[in-house]
Coordinates of C-alpha atoms in Angstrom, one line a residue:
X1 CA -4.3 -11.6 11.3
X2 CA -5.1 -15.1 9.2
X3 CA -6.7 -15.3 6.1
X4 CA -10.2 -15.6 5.4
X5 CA -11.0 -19.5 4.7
X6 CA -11.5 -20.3 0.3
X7 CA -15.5 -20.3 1.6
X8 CA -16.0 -17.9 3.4
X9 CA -16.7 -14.9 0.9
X10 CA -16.1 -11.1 0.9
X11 CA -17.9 -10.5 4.2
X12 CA -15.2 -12.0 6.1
X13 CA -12.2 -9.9 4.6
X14 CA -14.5 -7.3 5.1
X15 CA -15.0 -8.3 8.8
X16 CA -11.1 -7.8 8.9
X17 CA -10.7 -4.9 7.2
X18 CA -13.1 -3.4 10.2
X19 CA -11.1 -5.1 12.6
X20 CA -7.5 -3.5 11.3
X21 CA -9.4 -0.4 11.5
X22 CA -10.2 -0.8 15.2
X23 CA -6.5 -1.2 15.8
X24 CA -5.4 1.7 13.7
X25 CA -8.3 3.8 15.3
X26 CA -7.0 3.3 18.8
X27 CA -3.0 3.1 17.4
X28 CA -4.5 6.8 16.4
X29 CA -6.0 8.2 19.7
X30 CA -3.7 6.1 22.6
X31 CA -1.6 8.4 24.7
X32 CA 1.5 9.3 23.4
X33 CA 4.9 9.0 24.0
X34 CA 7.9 11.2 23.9
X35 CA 9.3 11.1 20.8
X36 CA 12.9 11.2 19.9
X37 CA 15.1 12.2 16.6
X38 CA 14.9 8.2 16.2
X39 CA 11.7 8.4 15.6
X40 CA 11.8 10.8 12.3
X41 CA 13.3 10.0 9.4
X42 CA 17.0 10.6 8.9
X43 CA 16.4 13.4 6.4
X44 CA 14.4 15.3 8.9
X45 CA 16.6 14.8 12.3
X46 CA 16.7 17.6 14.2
X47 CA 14.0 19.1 12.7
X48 CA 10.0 18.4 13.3
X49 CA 7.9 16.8 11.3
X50 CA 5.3 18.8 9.8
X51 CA 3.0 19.4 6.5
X52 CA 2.8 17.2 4.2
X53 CA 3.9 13.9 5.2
X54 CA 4.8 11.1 2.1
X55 CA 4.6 7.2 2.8
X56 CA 6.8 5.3 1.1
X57 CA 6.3 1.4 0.9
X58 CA 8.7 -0.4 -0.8
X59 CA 7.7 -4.2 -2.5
X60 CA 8.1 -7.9 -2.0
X61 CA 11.6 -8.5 -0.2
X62 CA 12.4 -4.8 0.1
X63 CA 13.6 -2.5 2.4
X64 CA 12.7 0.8 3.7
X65 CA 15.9 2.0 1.3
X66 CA 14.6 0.7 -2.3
X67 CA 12.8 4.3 -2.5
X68 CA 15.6 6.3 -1.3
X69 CA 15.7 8.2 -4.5
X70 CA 12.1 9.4 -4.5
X71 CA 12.7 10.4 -0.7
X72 CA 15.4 12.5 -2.2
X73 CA 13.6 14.1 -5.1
X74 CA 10.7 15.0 -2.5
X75 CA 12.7 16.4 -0.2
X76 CA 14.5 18.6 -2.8
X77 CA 12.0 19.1 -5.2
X78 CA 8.4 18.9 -3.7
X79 CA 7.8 22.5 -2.7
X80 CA 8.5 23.6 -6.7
X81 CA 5.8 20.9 -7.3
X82 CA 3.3 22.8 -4.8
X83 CA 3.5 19.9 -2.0
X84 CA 4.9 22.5 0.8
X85 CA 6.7 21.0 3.6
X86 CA 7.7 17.7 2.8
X87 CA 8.0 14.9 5.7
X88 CA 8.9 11.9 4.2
X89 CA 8.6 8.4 6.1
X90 CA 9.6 5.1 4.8
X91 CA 8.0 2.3 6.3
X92 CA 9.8 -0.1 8.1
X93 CA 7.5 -2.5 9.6
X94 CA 7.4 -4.7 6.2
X95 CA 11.0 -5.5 6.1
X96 CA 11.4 -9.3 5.9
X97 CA 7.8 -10.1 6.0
X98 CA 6.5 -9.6 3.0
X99 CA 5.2 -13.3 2.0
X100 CA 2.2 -13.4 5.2
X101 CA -0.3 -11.6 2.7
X102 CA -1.7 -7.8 1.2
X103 CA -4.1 -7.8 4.7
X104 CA -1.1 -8.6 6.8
X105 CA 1.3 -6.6 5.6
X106 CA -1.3 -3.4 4.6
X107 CA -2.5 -3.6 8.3
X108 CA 1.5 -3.8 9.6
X109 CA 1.5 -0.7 7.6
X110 CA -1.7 1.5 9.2
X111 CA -0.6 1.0 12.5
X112 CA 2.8 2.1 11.6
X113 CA 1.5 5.3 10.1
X114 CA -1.4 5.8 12.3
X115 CA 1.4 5.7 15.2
X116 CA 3.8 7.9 13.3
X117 CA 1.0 10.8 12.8
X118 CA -0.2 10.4 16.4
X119 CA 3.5 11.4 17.3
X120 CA 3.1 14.4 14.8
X121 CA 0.1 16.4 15.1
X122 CA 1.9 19.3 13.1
X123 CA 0.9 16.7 9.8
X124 CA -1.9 18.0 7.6
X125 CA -1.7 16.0 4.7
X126 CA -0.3 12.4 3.3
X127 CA 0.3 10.8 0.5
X128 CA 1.8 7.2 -0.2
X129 CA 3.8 6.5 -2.9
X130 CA 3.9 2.4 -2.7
X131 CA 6.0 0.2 -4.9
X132 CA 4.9 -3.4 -6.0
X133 CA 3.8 -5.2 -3.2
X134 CA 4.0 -1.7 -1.7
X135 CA 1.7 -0.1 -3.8
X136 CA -1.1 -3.1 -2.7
X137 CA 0.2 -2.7 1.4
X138 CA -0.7 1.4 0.5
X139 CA -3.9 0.6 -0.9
X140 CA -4.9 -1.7 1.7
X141 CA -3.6 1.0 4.6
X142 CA -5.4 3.7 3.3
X143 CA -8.7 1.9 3.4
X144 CA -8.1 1.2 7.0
X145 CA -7.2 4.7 7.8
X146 CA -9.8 6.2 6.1
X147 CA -13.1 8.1 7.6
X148 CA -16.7 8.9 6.4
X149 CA -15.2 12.4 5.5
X150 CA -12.2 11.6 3.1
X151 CA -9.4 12.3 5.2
X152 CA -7.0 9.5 6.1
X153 CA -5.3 9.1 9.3
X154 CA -7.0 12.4 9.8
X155 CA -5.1 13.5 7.7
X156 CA -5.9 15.4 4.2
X157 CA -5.6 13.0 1.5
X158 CA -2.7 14.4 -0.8
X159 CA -1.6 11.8 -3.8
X160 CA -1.5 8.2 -4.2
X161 CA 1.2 6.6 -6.2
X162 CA 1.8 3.1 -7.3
X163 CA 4.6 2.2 -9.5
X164 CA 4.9 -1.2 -11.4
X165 CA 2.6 -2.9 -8.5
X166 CA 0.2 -5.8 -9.7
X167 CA -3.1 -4.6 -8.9
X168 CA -5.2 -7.4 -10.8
X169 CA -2.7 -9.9 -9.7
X170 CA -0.4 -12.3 -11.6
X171 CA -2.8 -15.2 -12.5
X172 CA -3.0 -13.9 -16.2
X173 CA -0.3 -11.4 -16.2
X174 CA 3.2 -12.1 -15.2
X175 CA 6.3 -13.2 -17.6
X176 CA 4.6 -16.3 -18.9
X177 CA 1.3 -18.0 -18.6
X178 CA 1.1 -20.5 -15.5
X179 CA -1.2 -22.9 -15.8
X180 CA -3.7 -23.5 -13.2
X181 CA -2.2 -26.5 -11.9
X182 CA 1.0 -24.9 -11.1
X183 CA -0.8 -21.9 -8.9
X184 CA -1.1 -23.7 -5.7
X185 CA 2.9 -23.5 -6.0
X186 CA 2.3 -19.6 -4.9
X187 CA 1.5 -20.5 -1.9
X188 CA 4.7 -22.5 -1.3
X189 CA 7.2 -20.2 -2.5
X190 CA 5.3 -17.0 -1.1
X191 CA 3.4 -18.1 1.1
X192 CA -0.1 -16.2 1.6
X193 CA 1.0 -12.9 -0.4
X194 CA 1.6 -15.9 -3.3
X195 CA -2.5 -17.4 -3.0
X196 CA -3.1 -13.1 -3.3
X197 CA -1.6 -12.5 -5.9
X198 CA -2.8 -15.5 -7.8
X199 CA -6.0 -14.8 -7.2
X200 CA -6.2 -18.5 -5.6
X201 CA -9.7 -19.1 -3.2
X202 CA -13.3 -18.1 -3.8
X203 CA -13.1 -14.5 -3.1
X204 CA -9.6 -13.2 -3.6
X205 CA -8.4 -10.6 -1.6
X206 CA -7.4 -8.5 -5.2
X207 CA -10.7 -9.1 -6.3
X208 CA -12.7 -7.6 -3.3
X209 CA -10.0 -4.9 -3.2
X210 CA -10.6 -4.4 -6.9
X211 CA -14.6 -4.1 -6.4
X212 CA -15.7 -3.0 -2.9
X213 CA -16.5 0.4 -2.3
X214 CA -14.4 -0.3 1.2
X215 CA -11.2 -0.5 -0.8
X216 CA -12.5 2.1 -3.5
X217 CA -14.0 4.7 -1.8
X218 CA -10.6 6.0 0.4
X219 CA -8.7 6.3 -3.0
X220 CA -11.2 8.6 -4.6
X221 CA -10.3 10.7 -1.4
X222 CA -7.1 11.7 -2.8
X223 CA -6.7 14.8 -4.9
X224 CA -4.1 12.9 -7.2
X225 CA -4.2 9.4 -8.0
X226 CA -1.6 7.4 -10.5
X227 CA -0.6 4.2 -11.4
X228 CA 3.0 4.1 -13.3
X229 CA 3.6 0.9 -15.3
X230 CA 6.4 -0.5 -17.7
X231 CA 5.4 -0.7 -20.9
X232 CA 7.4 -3.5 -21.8
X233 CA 10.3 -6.0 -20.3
X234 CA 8.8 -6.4 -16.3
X235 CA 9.1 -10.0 -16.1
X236 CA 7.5 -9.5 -12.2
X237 CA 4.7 -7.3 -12.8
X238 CA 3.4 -6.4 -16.5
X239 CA 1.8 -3.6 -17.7
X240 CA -1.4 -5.1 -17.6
X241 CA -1.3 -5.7 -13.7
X242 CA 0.3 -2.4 -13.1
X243 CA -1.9 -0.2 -15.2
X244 CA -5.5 -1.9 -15.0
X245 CA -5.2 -2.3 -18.7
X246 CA -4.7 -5.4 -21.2
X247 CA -2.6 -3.1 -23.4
X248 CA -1.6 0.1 -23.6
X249 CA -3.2 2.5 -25.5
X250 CA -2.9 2.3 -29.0
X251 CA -1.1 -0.9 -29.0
X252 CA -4.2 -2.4 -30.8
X253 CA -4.5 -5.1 -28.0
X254 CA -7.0 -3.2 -26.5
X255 CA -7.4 -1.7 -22.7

């Protein structure tokens, strides 16, 4: 799952985006297995999965633990908040490979939920609630799982979440202005998901994401959509990236 080349231009992420789709598509409809208690998240062991099934997608370096809180507050807390029955699934496949790119790891991620729902057909809807890096893996997922109709995964699309991830990437907005001679560094410290996130290459990955109706279409499928941000002191992602805005409101720095 490479990289398009710098010349190569959107129609080649694009190509792969259709590509990843194929595999999700058929992760989706192969015949499937037995599953097991393993295969359900611990909070819902001996129990079936069923409802409204949450994604959670933890960020650069994480593990499918960073989010146990909001796996907690979902489970306890979601039917008040008119969600039903909660399944909640952190995703695994990310762990210690999170520096081979958004494409990479955002396809790593559809096949692992397109697998998951094909093992639970008592699922109706999904939501992902991404973090970081996350939160640019979930965007990516849901545009591959997506169909003509708005459902994802064939699934109903529920919410989509992003908290402090750096959606307009980190060539402007990060702790302190790099200048452009430093940016080819990215890739040597992380490696394609660095050249993403600095928007290095004719047609950035972020960029296309940011402007296709490919990427933007799926997302106006949910019912709920929200990007939280930190106003102030994220030395990784800044409220610029995180929000889609220069400033915050009201800041007089405009937005």
């Amino acid at each position: 799952m490479g990289a398009p080349a710098d010349d190569a231009g959107e129609s080649e992420w694009i190509s792969l985006l259709k590509q990843h789709r194929q595999e999700a598509h058929e992760a989706l409809t192969a015949p499937a297995r037995p599953s097991s208690a393993r295969d359900l998240p611990s909070e819902h062991r001996g129990g079936s999965a069923s409802g409204h099934l949450v994604v959670l997608c933890h960020g650069l370096e994480g593990t499918s633990n960073d989010l146990d809180y909001v796996s907690r507050t979902v489970l306890s807390k979601g039917e008040a908040y008119g969600m039903g029955k909660a399944t909640v699934f952190a995703s695994r496949v990310n762990t210690g490979n999170t520096k081979d790119g958004v494409a990479a790891g955002g396809a790593r991620l559809s096949i692992e939920v397109a697998e998951y729902v094909h093992q639970h057909p008592g699922l109706d809807t999904i939501s992902f609630v991404g973090h970081s890096l996350g939160g640019l893996y979930a965007r990516y997922a849901a545009a591959v799982l997506s169909s003509p109709d708005g459902r994802v995964a064939g699934l109903k699309a529920g919410a989509f979440v992003t908290t402090c991830s750096p959606h307009i990437g980190l060539r402007r907005y990060t702790i302190a202005f790099a200048p452009s001679a430093l940016h080819p560094m990215a890739w040597a410290v992380l490696g394609q998901t660095g050249t993403d996130l600095f928007l290095r290459g004719r047609d950035p990955l972020l960029l296309v994401m940011a402007t296709s109706t490919h990427f933007l279409a799926p997302l106006r499928g949910f019912e709920r959509r929200r990007a939280y941000a930190n106003l102030q002191g994220d030395a990784l992602v800044p409220f610029a990236s995180a929000a889609f805005m220069v400033a915050p409101p009201g800041s007089g720095g405009g937005g």
